[in-house]
Amino acid sequence: MKKHLLHLAFLIVYFQGISQHIADTNFARGIRYQCLTCLDSGNNLTDDARKLTHLTVSILNIFDLTGIEGFSALVSLNCTNNNLTALPDKLPPMLKYINVSYNKITQFKSLPNGLTRFYCSNNLLTFLPELPSALQILDCSYNKIMALPPLKNLTTLFCTNNLLTALPPLPNGLDGLLCSYNQLKTLPVLPKPLIRLSCQYNLDLKCLPLLPEGLVYLDISKNIVCLPNVVKNLAVDVYEGFVPTAVNLPSCNNLRPPPCDTFPQTLPKDSTNIVDKIVEITLFPNPTEGEVVIKCQNCTIKKISVFNAVGQLVFETQMALLDFSGLGCGLYIVRVETVNGATLVEKIMRM
């Protein structure tokens, strides 16, 4: 019995050693560049590798990531611009961020359960696996994907330049949707938090669903000639070629005959009406070189979300004093939510 146990222990150690060996010499070179002590002379992982939390091995002509599972503490993996055709079946269990854009990957068998951000654009994907419930940001642009899996709890979806003919139901918390250059004919119901929608160059898409009152940016093609409802402060760009043109489109209900189905003149009763409800929230100064004060009279702030110009979340807070001094110059979107359900979306220019 003792002999069998010793033999089993030897096999376990042996196979662990195999799995923690880095076979791809370019992968090993990238590891050494970032962590010189993570590999021994035989390209086997050391204890330092098991403590590493962030690894970037981009533009190194890597073909194989075998051994990556040995980085047991890894939370961030960036391996863009290589020659990967697949990821190992077993990945570090604590991964929250993966960027494998600009490779030649054809499929993913599964993704880590705790993954929150996943970037896989510019590959050869035709489908995606089941998405983790924790996933918030997905960028699968520039592939050949024909259908998306259930989107669960996403806040931002980039699926531009694929072969999509339809989208699954959108998550309630989605604030950014870029689905240009597909074959979409309709869009699903748009969630209330949505602040940016880019759907140009879906040539069969003639009509839009009801637009959320917080929508700030809308990119469309000239095949859409009207909007289903009026949204305050909405910037609409129509693309013909690569040049956008700012336009003011009429309401579809005002055209005779209406080019689209009749839309309600007002939002549903449970929707947030910015014009009616939000009359006591102000942000100043605007433009700003640093701090922005939020004044909320007769209301209590629940959450403040700040997004960049492409709809990506920059930070969240409950403080009524925002600090933009550490951010780059440009346009930002501030969304203020109160405990009674009212919402204000405001553009802030960082000088």
PDB file of C-alpha atoms in Angstrom, residues 51-348:
ATOM      1  CA  LYS A  51       2.728  34.803  -6.855  1.00  0.00           C
ATOM      2  CA  LEU A  52       2.511  36.897 -10.036  1.00  0.00           C
ATOM      3  CA  THR A  53      -0.860  38.671 -10.440  1.00  0.00           C
ATOM      4  CA  HIS A  54      -0.444  40.485 -13.806  1.00  0.00           C
ATOM      5  CA  LEU A  55       1.200  39.145 -16.955  1.00  0.00           C
ATOM      6  CA  THR A  56       1.604  40.890 -20.329  1.00  0.00           C
ATOM      7  CA  VAL A  57       3.199  38.931 -23.201  1.00  0.00           C
ATOM      8  CA  SER A  58       2.149  40.810 -26.356  1.00  0.00           C
ATOM      9  CA  ILE A  59       3.715  41.035 -29.844  1.00  0.00           C
ATOM     10  CA  LEU A  60       6.069  38.096 -29.277  1.00  0.00           C
ATOM     11  CA  ASN A  61       4.958  35.603 -31.966  1.00  0.00           C
ATOM     12  CA  ILE A  62       3.669  33.193 -29.317  1.00  0.00           C
ATOM     13  CA  PHE A  63       1.903  30.055 -30.568  1.00  0.00           C
ATOM     14  CA  ASP A  64       1.263  28.196 -27.312  1.00  0.00           C
ATOM     15  CA  LEU A  65       0.351  29.277 -23.773  1.00  0.00           C
ATOM     16  CA  THR A  66       0.750  25.817 -22.249  1.00  0.00           C
ATOM     17  CA  GLY A  67       1.869  26.220 -18.649  1.00  0.00           C
ATOM     18  CA  ILE A  68      -0.161  29.373 -17.997  1.00  0.00           C
ATOM     19  CA  GLU A  69      -2.210  27.433 -15.435  1.00  0.00           C
ATOM     20  CA  GLY A  70       0.845  27.411 -13.188  1.00  0.00           C
ATOM     21  CA  PHE A  71       0.402  31.139 -12.552  1.00  0.00           C
ATOM     22  CA  SER A  72      -2.134  30.325  -9.855  1.00  0.00           C
ATOM     23  CA  ALA A  73      -2.458  33.898  -8.504  1.00  0.00           C
ATOM     24  CA  LEU A  74      -2.865  35.539 -11.924  1.00  0.00           C
ATOM     25  CA  VAL A  75      -5.786  37.993 -12.194  1.00  0.00           C
ATOM     26  CA  SER A  76      -4.806  39.763 -15.447  1.00  0.00           C
ATOM     27  CA  LEU A  77      -3.533  38.222 -18.694  1.00  0.00           C
ATOM     28  CA  ASN A  78      -2.684  40.272 -21.785  1.00  0.00           C
ATOM     29  CA  CYS A  79      -1.407  38.295 -24.780  1.00  0.00           C
ATOM     30  CA  THR A  80      -2.503  40.426 -27.736  1.00  0.00           C
ATOM     31  CA  ASN A  81      -0.852  40.392 -31.157  1.00  0.00           C
ATOM     32  CA  ASN A  82       0.492  36.851 -31.224  1.00  0.00           C
ATOM     33  CA  ASN A  83      -0.200  33.684 -33.239  1.00  0.00           C
ATOM     34  CA  LEU A  84      -2.442  31.867 -30.782  1.00  0.00           C
ATOM     35  CA  THR A  85      -5.073  29.559 -32.252  1.00  0.00           C
ATOM     36  CA  ALA A  86      -6.501  28.491 -28.881  1.00  0.00           C
ATOM     37  CA  LEU A  87      -6.113  28.915 -25.139  1.00  0.00           C
ATOM     38  CA  PRO A  88      -5.229  26.017 -22.842  1.00  0.00           C
ATOM     39  CA  ASP A  89      -8.239  24.139 -21.467  1.00  0.00           C
ATOM     40  CA  LYS A  90      -7.120  25.008 -17.955  1.00  0.00           C
ATOM     41  CA  LEU A  91      -6.581  28.662 -17.055  1.00  0.00           C
ATOM     42  CA  PRO A  92      -5.635  30.310 -13.743  1.00  0.00           C
ATOM     43  CA  PRO A  93      -8.829  30.212 -11.633  1.00  0.00           C
ATOM     44  CA  MET A  94      -8.527  33.788 -10.318  1.00  0.00           C
ATOM     45  CA  LEU A  95      -8.412  35.500 -13.726  1.00  0.00           C
ATOM     46  CA  LYS A  96     -10.610  38.595 -13.940  1.00  0.00           C
ATOM     47  CA  TYR A  97      -9.143  40.200 -17.083  1.00  0.00           C
ATOM     48  CA  ILE A  98      -8.185  38.492 -20.346  1.00  0.00           C
ATOM     49  CA  ASN A  99      -7.127  40.243 -23.539  1.00  0.00           C
ATOM     50  CA  VAL A 100      -6.363  37.917 -26.475  1.00  0.00           C
ATOM     51  CA  SER A 101      -7.182  40.347 -29.292  1.00  0.00           C
ATOM     52  CA  TYR A 102      -5.308  40.166 -32.593  1.00  0.00           C
ATOM     53  CA  ASN A 103      -4.600  36.447 -32.655  1.00  0.00           C
ATOM     54  CA  LYS A 104      -5.951  33.529 -34.731  1.00  0.00           C
ATOM     55  CA  ILE A 105      -8.188  31.895 -32.143  1.00  0.00           C
ATOM     56  CA  THR A 106     -11.097  29.888 -33.547  1.00  0.00           C
ATOM     57  CA  GLN A 107     -12.894  28.916 -30.322  1.00  0.00           C
ATOM     58  CA  PHE A 108     -12.916  29.032 -26.541  1.00  0.00           C
ATOM     59  CA  LYS A 109     -14.061  25.942 -24.666  1.00  0.00           C
ATOM     60  CA  SER A 110     -14.779  27.778 -21.430  1.00  0.00           C
ATOM     61  CA  LEU A 111     -13.940  30.932 -19.481  1.00  0.00           C
ATOM     62  CA  PRO A 112     -12.996  31.418 -15.802  1.00  0.00           C
ATOM     63  CA  ASN A 113     -16.033  31.914 -13.559  1.00  0.00           C
ATOM     64  CA  GLY A 114     -14.702  35.134 -12.031  1.00  0.00           C
ATOM     65  CA  LEU A 115     -13.873  36.844 -15.332  1.00  0.00           C
ATOM     66  CA  THR A 116     -15.128  40.463 -15.436  1.00  0.00           C
ATOM     67  CA  ARG A 117     -13.474  41.820 -18.625  1.00  0.00           C
ATOM     68  CA  PHE A 118     -12.893  39.794 -21.785  1.00  0.00           C
ATOM     69  CA  TYR A 119     -11.372  41.189 -24.985  1.00  0.00           C
ATOM     70  CA  CYS A 120     -11.154  38.816 -27.954  1.00  0.00           C
ATOM     71  CA  SER A 121     -11.512  41.085 -30.986  1.00  0.00           C
ATOM     72  CA  ASN A 122      -9.746  40.446 -34.291  1.00  0.00           C
ATOM     73  CA  ASN A 123      -9.659  36.647 -34.158  1.00  0.00           C
ATOM     74  CA  LEU A 124     -11.356  33.877 -36.165  1.00  0.00           C
ATOM     75  CA  LEU A 125     -14.248  33.138 -33.822  1.00  0.00           C
ATOM     76  CA  THR A 126     -17.592  31.879 -35.095  1.00  0.00           C
ATOM     77  CA  PHE A 127     -19.209  31.487 -31.668  1.00  0.00           C
ATOM     78  CA  LEU A 128     -18.572  32.159 -27.978  1.00  0.00           C
ATOM     79  CA  PRO A 129     -18.889  29.816 -25.000  1.00  0.00           C
ATOM     80  CA  GLU A 130     -21.244  30.426 -22.093  1.00  0.00           C
ATOM     81  CA  LEU A 131     -20.364  33.758 -20.532  1.00  0.00           C
ATOM     82  CA  PRO A 132     -19.515  33.940 -16.808  1.00  0.00           C
ATOM     83  CA  SER A 133     -22.125  35.667 -14.655  1.00  0.00           C
ATOM     84  CA  ALA A 134     -19.426  38.017 -13.372  1.00  0.00           C
ATOM     85  CA  LEU A 135     -18.553  39.296 -16.872  1.00  0.00           C
ATOM     86  CA  GLN A 136     -19.166  43.036 -17.274  1.00  0.00           C
ATOM     87  CA  ILE A 137     -17.280  44.026 -20.437  1.00  0.00           C
ATOM     88  CA  LEU A 138     -17.141  41.938 -23.621  1.00  0.00           C
ATOM     89  CA  ASP A 139     -15.345  42.961 -26.817  1.00  0.00           C
ATOM     90  CA  CYS A 140     -15.722  40.341 -29.551  1.00  0.00           C
ATOM     91  CA  SER A 141     -15.511  42.729 -32.517  1.00  0.00           C
ATOM     92  CA  TYR A 142     -13.975  41.801 -35.866  1.00  0.00           C
ATOM     93  CA  ASN A 143     -14.692  38.089 -35.855  1.00  0.00           C
ATOM     94  CA  LYS A 144     -17.169  35.889 -37.756  1.00  0.00           C
ATOM     95  CA  ILE A 145     -19.656  35.330 -34.959  1.00  0.00           C
ATOM     96  CA  MET A 146     -23.178  34.507 -36.159  1.00  0.00           C
ATOM     97  CA  ALA A 147     -24.957  34.425 -32.771  1.00  0.00           C
ATOM     98  CA  LEU A 148     -24.172  35.510 -29.221  1.00  0.00           C
ATOM     99  CA  PRO A 149     -24.832  33.475 -26.054  1.00  0.00           C
ATOM    100  CA  PRO A 150     -27.034  34.919 -23.262  1.00  0.00           C
ATOM    101  CA  LEU A 151     -25.427  38.167 -22.133  1.00  0.00           C
ATOM    102  CA  LYS A 152     -26.260  37.862 -18.423  1.00  0.00           C
ATOM    103  CA  ASN A 153     -24.864  40.852 -16.463  1.00  0.00           C
ATOM    104  CA  LEU A 154     -22.873  42.765 -19.094  1.00  0.00           C
ATOM    105  CA  THR A 155     -22.534  46.533 -18.791  1.00  0.00           C
ATOM    106  CA  THR A 156     -20.681  47.073 -22.108  1.00  0.00           C
ATOM    107  CA  LEU A 157     -20.855  45.061 -25.333  1.00  0.00           C
ATOM    108  CA  PHE A 158     -18.667  45.580 -28.404  1.00  0.00           C
ATOM    109  CA  CYS A 159     -19.660  43.208 -31.216  1.00  0.00           C
ATOM    110  CA  THR A 160     -18.883  45.324 -34.277  1.00  0.00           C
ATOM    111  CA  ASN A 161     -17.935  43.642 -37.564  1.00  0.00           C
ATOM    112  CA  ASN A 162     -19.402  40.166 -37.203  1.00  0.00           C
ATOM    113  CA  LEU A 163     -22.132  38.159 -38.958  1.00  0.00           C
ATOM    114  CA  LEU A 164     -24.899  38.750 -36.430  1.00  0.00           C
ATOM    115  CA  THR A 165     -28.470  38.752 -37.711  1.00  0.00           C
ATOM    116  CA  ALA A 166     -30.015  39.255 -34.262  1.00  0.00           C
ATOM    117  CA  LEU A 167     -29.014  40.086 -30.706  1.00  0.00           C
ATOM    118  CA  PRO A 168     -30.159  38.242 -27.574  1.00  0.00           C
ATOM    119  CA  PRO A 169     -32.106  40.184 -24.920  1.00  0.00           C
ATOM    120  CA  LEU A 170     -29.918  42.943 -23.548  1.00  0.00           C
ATOM    121  CA  PRO A 171     -28.986  42.991 -19.835  1.00  0.00           C
ATOM    122  CA  ASN A 172     -30.818  45.522 -17.673  1.00  0.00           C
ATOM    123  CA  GLY A 173     -27.535  47.187 -16.675  1.00  0.00           C
ATOM    124  CA  LEU A 174     -26.080  47.647 -20.180  1.00  0.00           C
ATOM    125  CA  ASP A 175     -24.805  51.203 -20.735  1.00  0.00           C
ATOM    126  CA  GLY A 176     -22.832  50.786 -23.974  1.00  0.00           C
ATOM    127  CA  LEU A 177     -23.713  48.837 -27.153  1.00  0.00           C
ATOM    128  CA  LEU A 178     -21.596  48.938 -30.310  1.00  0.00           C
ATOM    129  CA  CYS A 179     -23.014  46.544 -32.915  1.00  0.00           C
ATOM    130  CA  SER A 180     -22.097  48.234 -36.215  1.00  0.00           C
ATOM    131  CA  TYR A 181     -21.200  46.347 -39.384  1.00  0.00           C
ATOM    132  CA  ASN A 182     -23.416  43.309 -38.885  1.00  0.00           C
ATOM    133  CA  GLN A 183     -26.574  42.016 -40.558  1.00  0.00           C
ATOM    134  CA  LEU A 184     -29.087  43.093 -37.925  1.00  0.00           C
ATOM    135  CA  LYS A 185     -32.664  43.736 -38.994  1.00  0.00           C
ATOM    136  CA  THR A 186     -34.022  44.737 -35.591  1.00  0.00           C
ATOM    137  CA  LEU A 187     -32.692  45.584 -32.152  1.00  0.00           C
ATOM    138  CA  PRO A 188     -34.044  44.199 -28.866  1.00  0.00           C
ATOM    139  CA  VAL A 189     -35.505  46.392 -26.150  1.00  0.00           C
ATOM    140  CA  LEU A 190     -32.885  48.923 -25.088  1.00  0.00           C
ATOM    141  CA  PRO A 191     -32.142  49.051 -21.330  1.00  0.00           C
ATOM    142  CA  LYS A 192     -32.636  52.282 -19.386  1.00  0.00           C
ATOM    143  CA  PRO A 193     -28.962  52.847 -18.443  1.00  0.00           C
ATOM    144  CA  LEU A 194     -27.817  52.843 -22.104  1.00  0.00           C
ATOM    145  CA  ILE A 195     -25.839  56.004 -22.905  1.00  0.00           C
ATOM    146  CA  ARG A 196     -24.203  55.010 -26.215  1.00  0.00           C
ATOM    147  CA  LEU A 197     -25.582  53.047 -29.156  1.00  0.00           C
ATOM    148  CA  SER A 198     -23.643  52.524 -32.391  1.00  0.00           C
ATOM    149  CA  CYS A 199     -25.534  50.486 -34.970  1.00  0.00           C
ATOM    150  CA  GLN A 200     -24.464  51.964 -38.303  1.00  0.00           C
ATOM    151  CA  TYR A 201     -23.976  49.776 -41.367  1.00  0.00           C
ATOM    152  CA  ASN A 202     -26.662  47.255 -40.566  1.00  0.00           C
ATOM    153  CA  LEU A 203     -28.261  47.880 -43.922  1.00  0.00           C
ATOM    154  CA  ASP A 204     -31.511  46.029 -43.171  1.00  0.00           C
ATOM    155  CA  LEU A 205     -32.025  47.926 -39.925  1.00  0.00           C
ATOM    156  CA  LYS A 206     -34.658  50.528 -40.826  1.00  0.00           C
ATOM    157  CA  CYS A 207     -36.220  51.277 -37.439  1.00  0.00           C
ATOM    158  CA  LEU A 208     -35.051  51.593 -33.856  1.00  0.00           C
ATOM    159  CA  PRO A 209     -36.789  50.503 -30.641  1.00  0.00           C
ATOM    160  CA  LEU A 210     -37.772  53.073 -28.042  1.00  0.00           C
ATOM    161  CA  LEU A 211     -34.698  55.064 -27.048  1.00  0.00           C
ATOM    162  CA  PRO A 212     -33.818  55.376 -23.325  1.00  0.00           C
ATOM    163  CA  GLU A 213     -34.084  58.873 -21.919  1.00  0.00           C
ATOM    164  CA  GLY A 214     -30.445  58.756 -20.795  1.00  0.00           C
ATOM    165  CA  LEU A 215     -29.038  58.007 -24.262  1.00  0.00           C
ATOM    166  CA  VAL A 216     -26.297  60.507 -25.131  1.00  0.00           C
ATOM    167  CA  TYR A 217     -24.708  59.196 -28.355  1.00  0.00           C
ATOM    168  CA  LEU A 218     -26.402  57.475 -31.289  1.00  0.00           C
ATOM    169  CA  ASP A 219     -24.501  56.397 -34.422  1.00  0.00           C
ATOM    170  CA  ILE A 220     -26.628  55.226 -37.352  1.00  0.00           C
ATOM    171  CA  SER A 221     -26.579  54.930 -41.151  1.00  0.00           C
ATOM    172  CA  LYS A 222     -28.711  56.905 -43.573  1.00  0.00           C
ATOM    173  CA  ASN A 223     -31.166  53.981 -43.913  1.00  0.00           C
ATOM    174  CA  ILE A 224     -32.664  55.155 -40.579  1.00  0.00           C
ATOM    175  CA  VAL A 225     -34.606  58.327 -41.345  1.00  0.00           C
ATOM    176  CA  CYS A 226     -36.466  58.949 -38.071  1.00  0.00           C
ATOM    177  CA  LEU A 227     -36.372  58.322 -34.333  1.00  0.00           C
ATOM    178  CA  PRO A 228     -39.077  56.526 -32.315  1.00  0.00           C
ATOM    179  CA  ASN A 229     -39.067  59.165 -29.556  1.00  0.00           C
ATOM    180  CA  VAL A 230     -37.405  62.451 -28.651  1.00  0.00           C
ATOM    181  CA  VAL A 231     -34.451  62.269 -26.249  1.00  0.00           C
ATOM    182  CA  LYS A 232     -33.115  65.439 -24.669  1.00  0.00           C
ATOM    183  CA  ASN A 233     -29.457  66.283 -25.457  1.00  0.00           C
ATOM    184  CA  LEU A 234     -29.049  63.272 -27.742  1.00  0.00           C
ATOM    185  CA  ALA A 235     -26.193  63.599 -30.265  1.00  0.00           C
ATOM    186  CA  VAL A 236     -27.064  61.721 -33.477  1.00  0.00           C
ATOM    187  CA  ASP A 237     -24.389  61.000 -36.087  1.00  0.00           C
ATOM    188  CA  VAL A 238     -25.252  59.549 -39.482  1.00  0.00           C
ATOM    189  CA  TYR A 239     -22.433  57.699 -41.230  1.00  0.00           C
ATOM    190  CA  GLU A 240     -21.915  57.624 -44.978  1.00  0.00           C
ATOM    191  CA  GLY A 241     -18.493  56.154 -45.547  1.00  0.00           C
ATOM    192  CA  PHE A 242     -16.279  56.873 -42.572  1.00  0.00           C
ATOM    193  CA  VAL A 243     -17.392  60.474 -42.115  1.00  0.00           C
ATOM    194  CA  PRO A 244     -20.102  61.161 -39.497  1.00  0.00           C
ATOM    195  CA  THR A 245     -22.619  63.949 -39.979  1.00  0.00           C
ATOM    196  CA  ALA A 246     -24.518  65.385 -37.027  1.00  0.00           C
ATOM    197  CA  VAL A 247     -28.268  65.476 -37.775  1.00  0.00           C
ATOM    198  CA  ASN A 248     -31.624  66.180 -36.118  1.00  0.00           C
ATOM    199  CA  LEU A 249     -33.980  63.428 -37.217  1.00  0.00           C
ATOM    200  CA  PRO A 250     -37.772  63.804 -36.997  1.00  0.00           C
ATOM    201  CA  SER A 251     -40.048  61.594 -34.943  1.00  0.00           C
ATOM    202  CA  CYS A 252     -41.306  58.556 -36.856  1.00  0.00           C
ATOM    203  CA  ASN A 253     -44.849  59.363 -35.700  1.00  0.00           C
ATOM    204  CA  ASN A 254     -44.707  62.728 -37.469  1.00  0.00           C
ATOM    205  CA  LEU A 255     -44.020  61.235 -40.902  1.00  0.00           C
ATOM    206  CA  ARG A 256     -46.853  60.256 -43.248  1.00  0.00           C
ATOM    207  CA  PRO A 257     -46.955  57.448 -43.888  1.00  0.00           C
ATOM    208  CA  PRO A 258     -44.842  56.395 -40.878  1.00  0.00           C
ATOM    209  CA  PRO A 259     -41.800  54.460 -42.145  1.00  0.00           C
ATOM    210  CA  CYS A 260     -41.853  52.347 -38.972  1.00  0.00           C
ATOM    211  CA  ASP A 261     -44.402  50.980 -36.551  1.00  0.00           C
ATOM    212  CA  THR A 262     -46.177  53.539 -34.385  1.00  0.00           C
ATOM    213  CA  PHE A 263     -44.264  54.238 -31.189  1.00  0.00           C
ATOM    214  CA  PRO A 264     -45.647  55.586 -27.896  1.00  0.00           C
ATOM    215  CA  GLN A 265     -45.317  59.332 -27.536  1.00  0.00           C
ATOM    216  CA  THR A 266     -44.116  58.992 -23.959  1.00  0.00           C
ATOM    217  CA  LEU A 267     -42.000  56.520 -22.053  1.00  0.00           C
ATOM    218  CA  PRO A 268     -43.655  53.781 -19.995  1.00  0.00           C
ATOM    219  CA  LYS A 269     -44.745  54.875 -16.537  1.00  0.00           C
ATOM    220  CA  ASP A 270     -41.926  53.018 -14.789  1.00  0.00           C
ATOM    221  CA  SER A 271     -39.246  54.680 -16.934  1.00  0.00           C
ATOM    222  CA  THR A 272     -37.141  57.529 -15.617  1.00  0.00           C
ATOM    223  CA  ASN A 273     -38.196  60.837 -17.130  1.00  0.00           C
ATOM    224  CA  ILE A 274     -35.212  63.156 -16.964  1.00  0.00           C
ATOM    225  CA  VAL A 275     -37.124  66.299 -17.902  1.00  0.00           C
ATOM    226  CA  ASP A 276     -39.913  65.861 -15.334  1.00  0.00           C
ATOM    227  CA  LYS A 277     -38.065  64.310 -12.391  1.00  0.00           C
ATOM    228  CA  ILE A 278     -34.573  65.728 -12.468  1.00  0.00           C
ATOM    229  CA  VAL A 279     -34.969  69.449 -11.820  1.00  0.00           C
ATOM    230  CA  GLU A 280     -32.846  69.878  -8.687  1.00  0.00           C
ATOM    231  CA  ILE A 281     -29.533  68.259  -9.636  1.00  0.00           C
ATOM    232  CA  THR A 282     -26.754  70.496 -10.939  1.00  0.00           C
ATOM    233  CA  LEU A 283     -23.088  69.895 -11.829  1.00  0.00           C
ATOM    234  CA  PHE A 284     -20.488  72.695 -11.844  1.00  0.00           C
ATOM    235  CA  PRO A 285     -18.084  73.939 -13.056  1.00  0.00           C
ATOM    236  CA  ASN A 286     -18.370  72.711 -16.633  1.00  0.00           C
ATOM    237  CA  PRO A 287     -15.849  72.691 -18.317  1.00  0.00           C
ATOM    238  CA  THR A 288     -13.550  71.744 -15.451  1.00  0.00           C
ATOM    239  CA  GLU A 289      -9.820  71.447 -14.872  1.00  0.00           C
ATOM    240  CA  GLY A 290     -10.266  69.094 -11.939  1.00  0.00           C
ATOM    241  CA  GLU A 291     -13.119  69.009  -9.441  1.00  0.00           C
ATOM    242  CA  VAL A 292     -16.847  68.940 -10.221  1.00  0.00           C
ATOM    243  CA  VAL A 293     -19.438  69.615  -7.525  1.00  0.00           C
ATOM    244  CA  ILE A 294     -22.812  67.858  -7.671  1.00  0.00           C
ATOM    245  CA  LYS A 295     -25.639  69.704  -5.949  1.00  0.00           C
ATOM    246  CA  CYS A 296     -28.702  67.587  -5.221  1.00  0.00           C
ATOM    247  CA  GLN A 297     -31.431  69.614  -3.504  1.00  0.00           C
ATOM    248  CA  ASN A 298     -34.228  67.715  -1.749  1.00  0.00           C
ATOM    249  CA  CYS A 299     -32.810  64.374  -2.900  1.00  0.00           C
ATOM    250  CA  THR A 300     -30.248  61.793  -1.839  1.00  0.00           C
ATOM    251  CA  ILE A 301     -27.585  60.491  -4.207  1.00  0.00           C
ATOM    252  CA  LYS A 302     -27.534  56.715  -4.612  1.00  0.00           C
ATOM    253  CA  LYS A 303     -24.706  56.326  -7.134  1.00  0.00           C
ATOM    254  CA  ILE A 304     -22.626  58.427  -9.515  1.00  0.00           C
ATOM    255  CA  SER A 305     -21.097  56.772 -12.591  1.00  0.00           C
ATOM    256  CA  VAL A 306     -18.526  58.436 -14.853  1.00  0.00           C
ATOM    257  CA  PHE A 307     -18.000  57.160 -18.418  1.00  0.00           C
ATOM    258  CA  ASN A 308     -15.528  58.146 -21.119  1.00  0.00           C
ATOM    259  CA  ALA A 309     -16.533  59.245 -24.613  1.00  0.00           C
ATOM    260  CA  VAL A 310     -16.884  55.663 -25.906  1.00  0.00           C
ATOM    261  CA  GLY A 311     -19.151  54.576 -23.070  1.00  0.00           C
ATOM    262  CA  GLN A 312     -16.612  52.748 -20.898  1.00  0.00           C
ATOM    263  CA  LEU A 313     -17.026  53.056 -17.131  1.00  0.00           C
ATOM    264  CA  VAL A 314     -14.188  55.122 -15.601  1.00  0.00           C
ATOM    265  CA  PHE A 315     -15.240  55.115 -11.941  1.00  0.00           C
ATOM    266  CA  GLU A 316     -18.232  55.029  -9.591  1.00  0.00           C
ATOM    267  CA  THR A 317     -18.806  56.866  -6.332  1.00  0.00           C
ATOM    268  CA  GLN A 318     -21.445  58.240  -3.951  1.00  0.00           C
ATOM    269  CA  MET A 319     -19.482  61.399  -3.175  1.00  0.00           C
ATOM    270  CA  ALA A 320     -20.910  64.690  -4.429  1.00  0.00           C
ATOM    271  CA  LEU A 321     -17.394  65.948  -5.253  1.00  0.00           C
ATOM    272  CA  LEU A 322     -15.849  64.400  -8.377  1.00  0.00           C
ATOM    273  CA  ASP A 323     -12.125  64.624  -9.093  1.00  0.00           C
ATOM    274  CA  PHE A 324     -11.214  64.630 -12.805  1.00  0.00           C
ATOM    275  CA  SER A 325      -7.637  65.832 -12.247  1.00  0.00           C
ATOM    276  CA  GLY A 326      -6.182  62.350 -12.780  1.00  0.00           C
ATOM    277  CA  LEU A 327      -8.064  61.803 -16.048  1.00  0.00           C
ATOM    278  CA  GLY A 328      -7.092  62.859 -19.539  1.00  0.00           C
ATOM    279  CA  CYS A 329      -8.622  65.868 -21.261  1.00  0.00           C
ATOM    280  CA  GLY A 330     -11.802  65.288 -23.219  1.00  0.00           C
ATOM    281  CA  LEU A 331     -15.511  64.590 -22.900  1.00  0.00           C
ATOM    282  CA  TYR A 332     -16.951  62.491 -20.055  1.00  0.00           C
ATOM    283  CA  ILE A 333     -20.473  61.387 -19.209  1.00  0.00           C
ATOM    284  CA  VAL A 334     -21.714  61.658 -15.623  1.00  0.00           C
ATOM    285  CA  ARG A 335     -24.815  59.723 -14.582  1.00  0.00           C
ATOM    286  CA  VAL A 336     -26.325  60.616 -11.207  1.00  0.00           C
ATOM    287  CA  GLU A 337     -28.870  58.222  -9.676  1.00  0.00           C
ATOM    288  CA  THR A 338     -30.956  59.138  -6.626  1.00  0.00           C
ATOM    289  CA  VAL A 339     -32.574  56.859  -4.069  1.00  0.00           C
ATOM    290  CA  ASN A 340     -36.062  57.705  -5.376  1.00  0.00           C
ATOM    291  CA  GLY A 341     -35.196  56.403  -8.862  1.00  0.00           C
ATOM    292  CA  ALA A 342     -34.567  59.700 -10.640  1.00  0.00           C
ATOM    293  CA  THR A 343     -31.564  59.956 -12.975  1.00  0.00           C
ATOM    294  CA  LEU A 344     -29.556  62.756 -14.549  1.00  0.00           C
ATOM    295  CA  VAL A 345     -27.075  62.248 -17.410  1.00  0.00           C
ATOM    296  CA  GLU A 346     -24.750  65.173 -18.065  1.00  0.00           C
ATOM    297  CA  LYS A 347     -21.737  65.793 -20.331  1.00  0.00           C
ATOM    298  CA  ILE A 348     -18.616  67.147 -18.602  1.00  0.00           C
TER     299      ILE A 348
END
